[in-house]
Amino acid sequence: MVKKAEPMANQSKENAKSLNRTKSRASIQQMFDEVAPTYDFLNHLLSLGIDNYWRANATGRAKKLLQNTPLPRILDVATGTGDLAASMAKIAGAKVTALDLSPEMLVLARKKYPEITFLEGYAEKLPFNDASFDIVSAGFGVRNFEDLEKGMQEFHRVLKPGGHTLIIEPMIPRNDVMKKLYLIYFKKVLPKIAGLFSKSTFAYDYLPHSVEKFPQAEAFTAILCKAGFSKADYFPMTFETSILYVARK
């Protein structure tokens, strides 16, 4: 059994590396469709529940930015099962629209949050007019975009002048000791835990590679500015295991 399992595990890792190079939209969609049934459970388990704090932090910043906007319109992209969209919907007067490319994720999102409008689509071609939203948010999904720069240009396009984008992504700690511990957990422990609960372990081989390859901190704020944002900042969270980007149009 071990001899058979090892080649399969190695192939999964190679496939994960390949997807990180191509960022094929069809393959990303298929991956998320497959993990949808256990997505929420594993998110909370593998982050020890801290993912809820990260979303609350982003929502708190959005609330401050919107304090002079009575009826804000918010778009949540790569919404998954809708947790960040639901958090943003708690802002007084907010009308939230959410979008994701995975039909199976959206089935779950609509069951959880029937009061929110969920649409199928992808970031590089947002189905909205220019200057439609006060906030565009994204939680843990931007690194999966097939064309990152085009996605950020679309975020900028659909924002009203003076609007903001708030993006949460995993972060690799810059402290050497924390980085080493983080990568051991991410690459060795996390996929094994995920394998106990999910039939699709491929997604959890893909995850650490996608985080490692994604430009973080100053590298990503430079991409935001190149996309047209006038100002972009970042705020590390929880010992630099997650990071919040805030950019202004």
PDB file of C-alpha atoms in Angstrom:
ATOM      1  CA  MET A   1       0.000   0.000   0.000  1.00  0.00           C
ATOM      2  CA  VAL A   2       2.815   2.397   0.856  1.00  0.00           C
ATOM      3  CA  LYS A   3       4.528   1.748  -2.489  1.00  0.00           C
ATOM      4  CA  LYS A   4       1.301   2.586  -4.355  1.00  0.00           C
ATOM      5  CA  ALA A   5       0.535   5.642  -2.212  1.00  0.00           C
ATOM      6  CA  GLU A   6       3.926   7.266  -2.652  1.00  0.00           C
ATOM      7  CA  PRO A   7       3.778   7.591  -6.471  1.00  0.00           C
ATOM      8  CA  MET A   8       0.232   8.961  -6.202  1.00  0.00           C
ATOM      9  CA  ALA A   9       1.343  11.510  -3.596  1.00  0.00           C
ATOM     10  CA  ASN A  10       4.323  12.522  -5.730  1.00  0.00           C
ATOM     11  CA  GLN A  11       2.094  12.905  -8.785  1.00  0.00           C
ATOM     12  CA  SER A  12      -0.301  15.099  -6.793  1.00  0.00           C
ATOM     13  CA  LYS A  13       2.593  17.378  -5.815  1.00  0.00           C
ATOM     14  CA  GLU A  14       3.807  17.595  -9.417  1.00  0.00           C
ATOM     15  CA  ASN A  15       0.284  18.399 -10.622  1.00  0.00           C
ATOM     16  CA  ALA A  16       0.051  21.094  -7.950  1.00  0.00           C
ATOM     17  CA  LYS A  17       3.307  22.667  -9.138  1.00  0.00           C
ATOM     18  CA  SER A  18       2.063  22.553 -12.721  1.00  0.00           C
ATOM     19  CA  LEU A  19      -1.201  24.304 -11.845  1.00  0.00           C
ATOM     20  CA  ASN A  20       0.752  27.006 -10.049  1.00  0.00           C
ATOM     21  CA  ARG A  21       2.621  27.667 -13.270  1.00  0.00           C
ATOM     22  CA  THR A  22      -0.420  27.746 -15.557  1.00  0.00           C
ATOM     23  CA  LYS A  23      -3.176  29.006 -13.226  1.00  0.00           C
ATOM     24  CA  SER A  24      -5.620  27.388 -15.628  1.00  0.00           C
ATOM     25  CA  ARG A  25      -9.053  28.807 -14.818  1.00  0.00           C
ATOM     26  CA  ALA A  26     -10.802  25.554 -15.742  1.00  0.00           C
ATOM     27  CA  SER A  27      -8.501  23.523 -13.486  1.00  0.00           C
ATOM     28  CA  ILE A  28      -8.888  25.978 -10.593  1.00  0.00           C
ATOM     29  CA  GLN A  29     -12.665  25.745 -10.959  1.00  0.00           C
ATOM     30  CA  GLN A  30     -12.565  21.956 -10.988  1.00  0.00           C
ATOM     31  CA  MET A  31     -10.343  21.898  -7.907  1.00  0.00           C
ATOM     32  CA  PHE A  32     -12.706  24.096  -5.906  1.00  0.00           C
ATOM     33  CA  ASP A  33     -15.759  22.180  -7.081  1.00  0.00           C
ATOM     34  CA  GLU A  34     -14.144  19.012  -5.728  1.00  0.00           C
ATOM     35  CA  VAL A  35     -13.242  20.433  -2.293  1.00  0.00           C
ATOM     36  CA  ALA A  36     -16.508  22.332  -1.799  1.00  0.00           C
ATOM     37  CA  PRO A  37     -18.156  19.753   0.541  1.00  0.00           C
ATOM     38  CA  THR A  38     -15.342  19.994   3.130  1.00  0.00           C
ATOM     39  CA  TYR A  39     -14.082  23.504   2.340  1.00  0.00           C
ATOM     40  CA  ASP A  40     -15.560  25.360   5.319  1.00  0.00           C
ATOM     41  CA  PHE A  41     -14.734  22.655   7.841  1.00  0.00           C
ATOM     42  CA  LEU A  42     -11.110  22.388   6.733  1.00  0.00           C
ATOM     43  CA  ASN A  43     -10.627  26.159   6.516  1.00  0.00           C
ATOM     44  CA  HIS A  44     -11.616  26.578  10.134  1.00  0.00           C
ATOM     45  CA  LEU A  45      -9.761  23.470  11.288  1.00  0.00           C
ATOM     46  CA  LEU A  46      -6.474  24.150   9.498  1.00  0.00           C
ATOM     47  CA  SER A  47      -6.377  27.807  10.563  1.00  0.00           C
ATOM     48  CA  LEU A  48      -7.478  26.932  14.113  1.00  0.00           C
ATOM     49  CA  GLY A  49     -10.451  29.235  13.577  1.00  0.00           C
ATOM     50  CA  ILE A  50      -8.264  32.321  13.115  1.00  0.00           C
ATOM     51  CA  ASP A  51      -9.627  32.829   9.599  1.00  0.00           C
ATOM     52  CA  ASN A  52     -12.758  34.306  11.200  1.00  0.00           C
ATOM     53  CA  TYR A  53     -10.612  36.966  12.899  1.00  0.00           C
ATOM     54  CA  TRP A  54      -8.907  37.821   9.603  1.00  0.00           C
ATOM     55  CA  ARG A  55     -12.263  38.413   7.934  1.00  0.00           C
ATOM     56  CA  ALA A  56     -13.476  40.482  10.882  1.00  0.00           C
ATOM     57  CA  ASN A  57     -10.308  42.584  10.667  1.00  0.00           C
ATOM     58  CA  ALA A  58     -10.896  43.296   6.971  1.00  0.00           C
ATOM     59  CA  THR A  59     -14.552  44.127   7.628  1.00  0.00           C
ATOM     60  CA  GLY A  60     -13.584  46.482  10.441  1.00  0.00           C
ATOM     61  CA  ARG A  61     -11.272  48.405   8.136  1.00  0.00           C
ATOM     62  CA  ALA A  62     -13.942  48.518   5.427  1.00  0.00           C
ATOM     63  CA  LYS A  63     -16.435  49.894   7.948  1.00  0.00           C
ATOM     64  CA  LYS A  64     -14.070  52.748   8.844  1.00  0.00           C
ATOM     65  CA  LEU A  65     -13.449  53.549   5.194  1.00  0.00           C
ATOM     66  CA  LEU A  66     -17.217  53.650   4.585  1.00  0.00           C
ATOM     67  CA  GLN A  67     -18.202  55.728   7.609  1.00  0.00           C
ATOM     68  CA  ASN A  68     -19.241  58.640   5.354  1.00  0.00           C
ATOM     69  CA  THR A  69     -20.953  56.423   2.767  1.00  0.00           C
ATOM     70  CA  PRO A  70     -24.587  55.847   3.819  1.00  0.00           C
ATOM     71  CA  LEU A  71     -25.548  53.017   1.418  1.00  0.00           C
ATOM     72  CA  PRO A  72     -22.304  51.385   0.337  1.00  0.00           C
ATOM     73  CA  ARG A  73     -22.155  48.882  -2.492  1.00  0.00           C
ATOM     74  CA  ILE A  74     -19.684  46.063  -1.903  1.00  0.00           C
ATOM     75  CA  LEU A  75     -18.429  43.384  -4.277  1.00  0.00           C
ATOM     76  CA  ASP A  76     -16.753  40.257  -2.901  1.00  0.00           C
ATOM     77  CA  VAL A  77     -14.724  38.405  -5.557  1.00  0.00           C
ATOM     78  CA  ALA A  78     -13.620  34.759  -5.295  1.00  0.00           C
ATOM     79  CA  THR A  79     -16.186  34.546  -2.522  1.00  0.00           C
ATOM     80  CA  GLY A  80     -16.058  30.752  -2.090  1.00  0.00           C
ATOM     81  CA  THR A  81     -18.863  29.844   0.289  1.00  0.00           C
ATOM     82  CA  GLY A  82     -19.512  33.499   1.099  1.00  0.00           C
ATOM     83  CA  ASP A  83     -18.027  34.042   4.560  1.00  0.00           C
ATOM     84  CA  LEU A  84     -16.278  37.336   3.770  1.00  0.00           C
ATOM     85  CA  ALA A  85     -19.315  38.590   1.853  1.00  0.00           C
ATOM     86  CA  ALA A  86     -21.498  37.809   4.867  1.00  0.00           C
ATOM     87  CA  SER A  87     -19.081  39.615   7.160  1.00  0.00           C
ATOM     88  CA  MET A  88     -19.137  42.686   4.901  1.00  0.00           C
ATOM     89  CA  ALA A  89     -22.952  42.532   4.833  1.00  0.00           C
ATOM     90  CA  LYS A  90     -22.956  43.400   8.548  1.00  0.00           C
ATOM     91  CA  ILE A  91     -21.826  46.937   7.695  1.00  0.00           C
ATOM     92  CA  ALA A  92     -24.825  49.246   8.140  1.00  0.00           C
ATOM     93  CA  GLY A  93     -26.706  49.893   4.904  1.00  0.00           C
ATOM     94  CA  ALA A  94     -24.384  47.729   2.816  1.00  0.00           C
ATOM     95  CA  LYS A  95     -25.614  45.994  -0.321  1.00  0.00           C
ATOM     96  CA  VAL A  96     -23.300  43.086  -1.046  1.00  0.00           C
ATOM     97  CA  THR A  97     -22.847  41.217  -4.312  1.00  0.00           C
ATOM     98  CA  ALA A  98     -20.531  38.197  -4.412  1.00  0.00           C
ATOM     99  CA  LEU A  99     -18.932  36.323  -7.294  1.00  0.00           C
ATOM    100  CA  ASP A 100     -17.071  33.034  -7.715  1.00  0.00           C
ATOM    101  CA  LEU A 101     -16.066  30.740 -10.574  1.00  0.00           C
ATOM    102  CA  SER A 102     -17.007  27.498  -8.758  1.00  0.00           C
ATOM    103  CA  PRO A 103     -20.672  26.452  -9.152  1.00  0.00           C
ATOM    104  CA  GLU A 104     -20.373  23.989  -6.268  1.00  0.00           C
ATOM    105  CA  MET A 105     -19.054  26.664  -3.928  1.00  0.00           C
ATOM    106  CA  LEU A 106     -21.929  28.932  -4.918  1.00  0.00           C
ATOM    107  CA  VAL A 107     -24.503  26.225  -4.156  1.00  0.00           C
ATOM    108  CA  LEU A 108     -23.226  26.189  -0.566  1.00  0.00           C
ATOM    109  CA  ALA A 109     -22.936  29.980  -0.371  1.00  0.00           C
ATOM    110  CA  ARG A 110     -26.570  30.492  -1.417  1.00  0.00           C
ATOM    111  CA  LYS A 111     -27.763  28.006   1.193  1.00  0.00           C
ATOM    112  CA  LYS A 112     -25.743  29.689   3.948  1.00  0.00           C
ATOM    113  CA  TYR A 113     -26.525  33.297   3.048  1.00  0.00           C
ATOM    114  CA  PRO A 114     -29.756  33.558   1.009  1.00  0.00           C
ATOM    115  CA  GLU A 115     -29.912  37.313   1.599  1.00  0.00           C
ATOM    116  CA  ILE A 116     -26.762  37.905  -0.490  1.00  0.00           C
ATOM    117  CA  THR A 117     -26.682  37.985  -4.298  1.00  0.00           C
ATOM    118  CA  PHE A 118     -24.222  35.355  -5.563  1.00  0.00           C
ATOM    119  CA  LEU A 119     -23.120  35.250  -9.201  1.00  0.00           C
ATOM    120  CA  GLU A 120     -20.931  32.872 -11.182  1.00  0.00           C
ATOM    121  CA  GLY A 121     -18.007  34.581 -12.876  1.00  0.00           C
ATOM    122  CA  TYR A 122     -14.323  35.380 -12.671  1.00  0.00           C
ATOM    123  CA  ALA A 123     -12.153  38.348 -11.762  1.00  0.00           C
ATOM    124  CA  GLU A 124     -10.558  39.073 -15.121  1.00  0.00           C
ATOM    125  CA  LYS A 125     -13.947  39.906 -16.671  1.00  0.00           C
ATOM    126  CA  LEU A 126     -16.239  41.284 -13.987  1.00  0.00           C
ATOM    127  CA  PRO A 127     -19.855  41.618 -15.244  1.00  0.00           C
ATOM    128  CA  PHE A 128     -20.344  45.124 -13.854  1.00  0.00           C
ATOM    129  CA  ASN A 129     -20.212  48.683 -15.147  1.00  0.00           C
ATOM    130  CA  ASP A 130     -17.334  51.021 -14.396  1.00  0.00           C
ATOM    131  CA  ALA A 131     -17.444  52.751 -11.003  1.00  0.00           C
ATOM    132  CA  SER A 132     -20.155  50.482  -9.564  1.00  0.00           C
ATOM    133  CA  PHE A 133     -18.804  49.723  -6.073  1.00  0.00           C
ATOM    134  CA  ASP A 134     -17.432  51.482  -3.002  1.00  0.00           C
ATOM    135  CA  ILE A 135     -15.506  48.391  -1.849  1.00  0.00           C
ATOM    136  CA  VAL A 136     -14.159  45.358  -3.696  1.00  0.00           C
ATOM    137  CA  SER A 137     -13.015  42.612  -1.344  1.00  0.00           C
ATOM    138  CA  ALA A 138     -11.399  39.218  -1.821  1.00  0.00           C
ATOM    139  CA  GLY A 139     -10.509  36.643   0.815  1.00  0.00           C
ATOM    140  CA  PHE A 140      -7.818  34.052   0.028  1.00  0.00           C
ATOM    141  CA  GLY A 141      -8.625  33.891  -3.681  1.00  0.00           C
ATOM    142  CA  VAL A 142      -6.545  36.450  -5.558  1.00  0.00           C
ATOM    143  CA  ARG A 143      -3.492  34.189  -5.790  1.00  0.00           C
ATOM    144  CA  ASN A 144      -5.622  31.775  -7.862  1.00  0.00           C
ATOM    145  CA  PHE A 145      -6.390  34.272 -10.631  1.00  0.00           C
ATOM    146  CA  GLU A 146      -5.310  33.144 -14.076  1.00  0.00           C
ATOM    147  CA  ASP A 147      -4.156  36.697 -14.886  1.00  0.00           C
ATOM    148  CA  LEU A 148      -3.348  38.568 -11.669  1.00  0.00           C
ATOM    149  CA  GLU A 149      -2.660  41.973 -13.235  1.00  0.00           C
ATOM    150  CA  LYS A 150      -5.844  41.855 -15.320  1.00  0.00           C
ATOM    151  CA  GLY A 151      -7.822  40.914 -12.213  1.00  0.00           C
ATOM    152  CA  MET A 152      -6.459  43.920 -10.325  1.00  0.00           C
ATOM    153  CA  GLN A 153      -7.255  46.195 -13.263  1.00  0.00           C
ATOM    154  CA  GLU A 154     -10.838  44.927 -13.149  1.00  0.00           C
ATOM    155  CA  PHE A 155     -11.021  45.589  -9.385  1.00  0.00           C
ATOM    156  CA  HIS A 156      -9.879  49.136 -10.122  1.00  0.00           C
ATOM    157  CA  ARG A 157     -12.319  49.571 -13.014  1.00  0.00           C
ATOM    158  CA  VAL A 158     -15.474  48.642 -11.094  1.00  0.00           C
ATOM    159  CA  LEU A 159     -14.580  50.789  -8.064  1.00  0.00           C
ATOM    160  CA  LYS A 160     -15.958  54.288  -7.705  1.00  0.00           C
ATOM    161  CA  PRO A 161     -13.387  57.114  -7.466  1.00  0.00           C
ATOM    162  CA  GLY A 162     -12.097  57.091  -3.894  1.00  0.00           C
ATOM    163  CA  GLY A 163     -13.215  53.474  -3.423  1.00  0.00           C
ATOM    164  CA  HIS A 164     -11.035  50.783  -1.901  1.00  0.00           C
ATOM    165  CA  THR A 165     -10.096  47.170  -2.439  1.00  0.00           C
ATOM    166  CA  LEU A 166      -9.383  44.953   0.570  1.00  0.00           C
ATOM    167  CA  ILE A 167      -7.602  41.668  -0.104  1.00  0.00           C
ATOM    168  CA  ILE A 168      -6.689  38.957   2.405  1.00  0.00           C
ATOM    169  CA  GLU A 169      -4.059  36.368   1.525  1.00  0.00           C
ATOM    170  CA  PRO A 170      -1.955  33.861   3.450  1.00  0.00           C
ATOM    171  CA  MET A 171       1.533  35.188   4.192  1.00  0.00           C
ATOM    172  CA  ILE A 172       4.866  33.439   4.614  1.00  0.00           C
ATOM    173  CA  PRO A 173       6.440  34.913   7.774  1.00  0.00           C
ATOM    174  CA  ARG A 174       9.624  36.890   7.201  1.00  0.00           C
ATOM    175  CA  ASN A 175      11.158  35.856  10.532  1.00  0.00           C
ATOM    176  CA  ASP A 176      13.456  32.893   9.808  1.00  0.00           C
ATOM    177  CA  VAL A 177      12.276  30.739  12.717  1.00  0.00           C
ATOM    178  CA  MET A 178       8.583  31.409  12.100  1.00  0.00           C
ATOM    179  CA  LYS A 179       9.067  30.849   8.375  1.00  0.00           C
ATOM    180  CA  LYS A 180      10.645  27.440   8.953  1.00  0.00           C
ATOM    181  CA  LEU A 181       7.870  26.322  11.327  1.00  0.00           C
ATOM    182  CA  TYR A 182       5.186  27.702   9.022  1.00  0.00           C
ATOM    183  CA  LEU A 183       6.498  25.871   5.958  1.00  0.00           C
ATOM    184  CA  ILE A 184       6.814  22.596   7.856  1.00  0.00           C
ATOM    185  CA  TYR A 185       3.167  22.882   8.881  1.00  0.00           C
ATOM    186  CA  PHE A 186       2.054  24.075   5.458  1.00  0.00           C
ATOM    187  CA  LYS A 187       3.901  21.475   3.389  1.00  0.00           C
ATOM    188  CA  LYS A 188       4.051  18.435   5.680  1.00  0.00           C
ATOM    189  CA  VAL A 189       1.304  18.606   8.302  1.00  0.00           C
ATOM    190  CA  LEU A 190      -1.553  20.436   6.592  1.00  0.00           C
ATOM    191  CA  PRO A 191      -1.904  18.103   3.550  1.00  0.00           C
ATOM    192  CA  LYS A 192      -1.968  15.053   5.832  1.00  0.00           C
ATOM    193  CA  ILE A 193      -4.684  16.529   8.051  1.00  0.00           C
ATOM    194  CA  ALA A 194      -6.684  17.536   4.975  1.00  0.00           C
ATOM    195  CA  GLY A 195      -6.332  14.017   3.620  1.00  0.00           C
ATOM    196  CA  LEU A 196      -8.175  12.636   6.640  1.00  0.00           C
ATOM    197  CA  PHE A 197     -11.301  14.618   5.788  1.00  0.00           C
ATOM    198  CA  SER A 198     -11.210  15.298   2.053  1.00  0.00           C
ATOM    199  CA  LYS A 199     -11.078  12.951  -0.926  1.00  0.00           C
ATOM    200  CA  SER A 200      -9.308  15.687  -2.894  1.00  0.00           C
ATOM    201  CA  THR A 201      -5.868  16.120  -1.318  1.00  0.00           C
ATOM    202  CA  PHE A 202      -4.590  17.793  -4.499  1.00  0.00           C
ATOM    203  CA  ALA A 203      -5.965  21.170  -3.379  1.00  0.00           C
ATOM    204  CA  TYR A 204      -3.909  21.012  -0.208  1.00  0.00           C
ATOM    205  CA  ASP A 205      -0.755  20.179  -2.143  1.00  0.00           C
ATOM    206  CA  TYR A 206      -1.536  23.155  -4.371  1.00  0.00           C
ATOM    207  CA  LEU A 207      -2.122  25.535  -1.446  1.00  0.00           C
ATOM    208  CA  PRO A 208       1.443  25.881  -0.079  1.00  0.00           C
ATOM    209  CA  HIS A 209       2.891  26.211  -3.578  1.00  0.00           C
ATOM    210  CA  SER A 210       0.367  28.917  -4.470  1.00  0.00           C
ATOM    211  CA  VAL A 211       1.278  30.898  -1.347  1.00  0.00           C
ATOM    212  CA  GLU A 212       5.020  30.571  -1.990  1.00  0.00           C
ATOM    213  CA  LYS A 213       4.685  31.739  -5.601  1.00  0.00           C
ATOM    214  CA  PHE A 214       2.381  34.673  -4.871  1.00  0.00           C
ATOM    215  CA  PRO A 215       4.071  38.106  -4.635  1.00  0.00           C
ATOM    216  CA  GLN A 216       3.682  39.337  -1.078  1.00  0.00           C
ATOM    217  CA  ALA A 217       4.005  42.625   0.815  1.00  0.00           C
ATOM    218  CA  GLU A 218       5.765  45.292  -1.308  1.00  0.00           C
ATOM    219  CA  ALA A 219       5.755  43.069  -4.384  1.00  0.00           C
ATOM    220  CA  PHE A 220       1.962  42.866  -4.431  1.00  0.00           C
ATOM    221  CA  THR A 221       1.352  46.519  -3.527  1.00  0.00           C
ATOM    222  CA  ALA A 222       3.509  47.372  -6.572  1.00  0.00           C
ATOM    223  CA  ILE A 223       1.120  45.309  -8.739  1.00  0.00           C
ATOM    224  CA  LEU A 224      -1.850  47.170  -7.249  1.00  0.00           C
ATOM    225  CA  CYS A 225      -0.257  50.528  -8.034  1.00  0.00           C
ATOM    226  CA  LYS A 226       0.553  49.369 -11.569  1.00  0.00           C
ATOM    227  CA  ALA A 227      -3.139  48.477 -11.970  1.00  0.00           C
ATOM    228  CA  GLY A 228      -4.005  52.113 -11.287  1.00  0.00           C
ATOM    229  CA  PHE A 229      -4.504  52.364  -7.538  1.00  0.00           C
ATOM    230  CA  SER A 230      -3.229  55.659  -6.121  1.00  0.00           C
ATOM    231  CA  LYS A 231      -2.166  54.154  -2.800  1.00  0.00           C
ATOM    232  CA  ALA A 232      -1.629  50.612  -1.526  1.00  0.00           C
ATOM    233  CA  ASP A 233      -0.705  49.423   1.962  1.00  0.00           C
ATOM    234  CA  TYR A 234      -0.380  46.051   3.667  1.00  0.00           C
ATOM    235  CA  PHE A 235      -1.009  44.894   7.225  1.00  0.00           C
ATOM    236  CA  PRO A 236       0.443  41.556   8.414  1.00  0.00           C
ATOM    237  CA  MET A 237      -1.755  39.612  10.848  1.00  0.00           C
ATOM    238  CA  THR A 238      -1.199  36.824  13.399  1.00  0.00           C
ATOM    239  CA  PHE A 239       2.596  36.532  13.424  1.00  0.00           C
ATOM    240  CA  GLU A 240       2.718  37.244   9.673  1.00  0.00           C
ATOM    241  CA  THR A 241       0.739  34.144   8.753  1.00  0.00           C
ATOM    242  CA  SER A 242      -1.861  36.250   6.940  1.00  0.00           C
ATOM    243  CA  ILE A 243      -1.807  39.686   5.332  1.00  0.00           C
ATOM    244  CA  LEU A 244      -4.411  42.334   4.491  1.00  0.00           C
ATOM    245  CA  TYR A 245      -3.892  44.642   1.526  1.00  0.00           C
ATOM    246  CA  VAL A 246      -5.815  47.912   1.308  1.00  0.00           C
ATOM    247  CA  ALA A 247      -5.630  50.007  -1.876  1.00  0.00           C
ATOM    248  CA  ARG A 248      -7.412  53.226  -2.843  1.00  0.00           C
ATOM    249  CA  LYS A 249      -8.633  54.213  -6.296  1.00  0.00           C
TER     250      LYS A 249
END
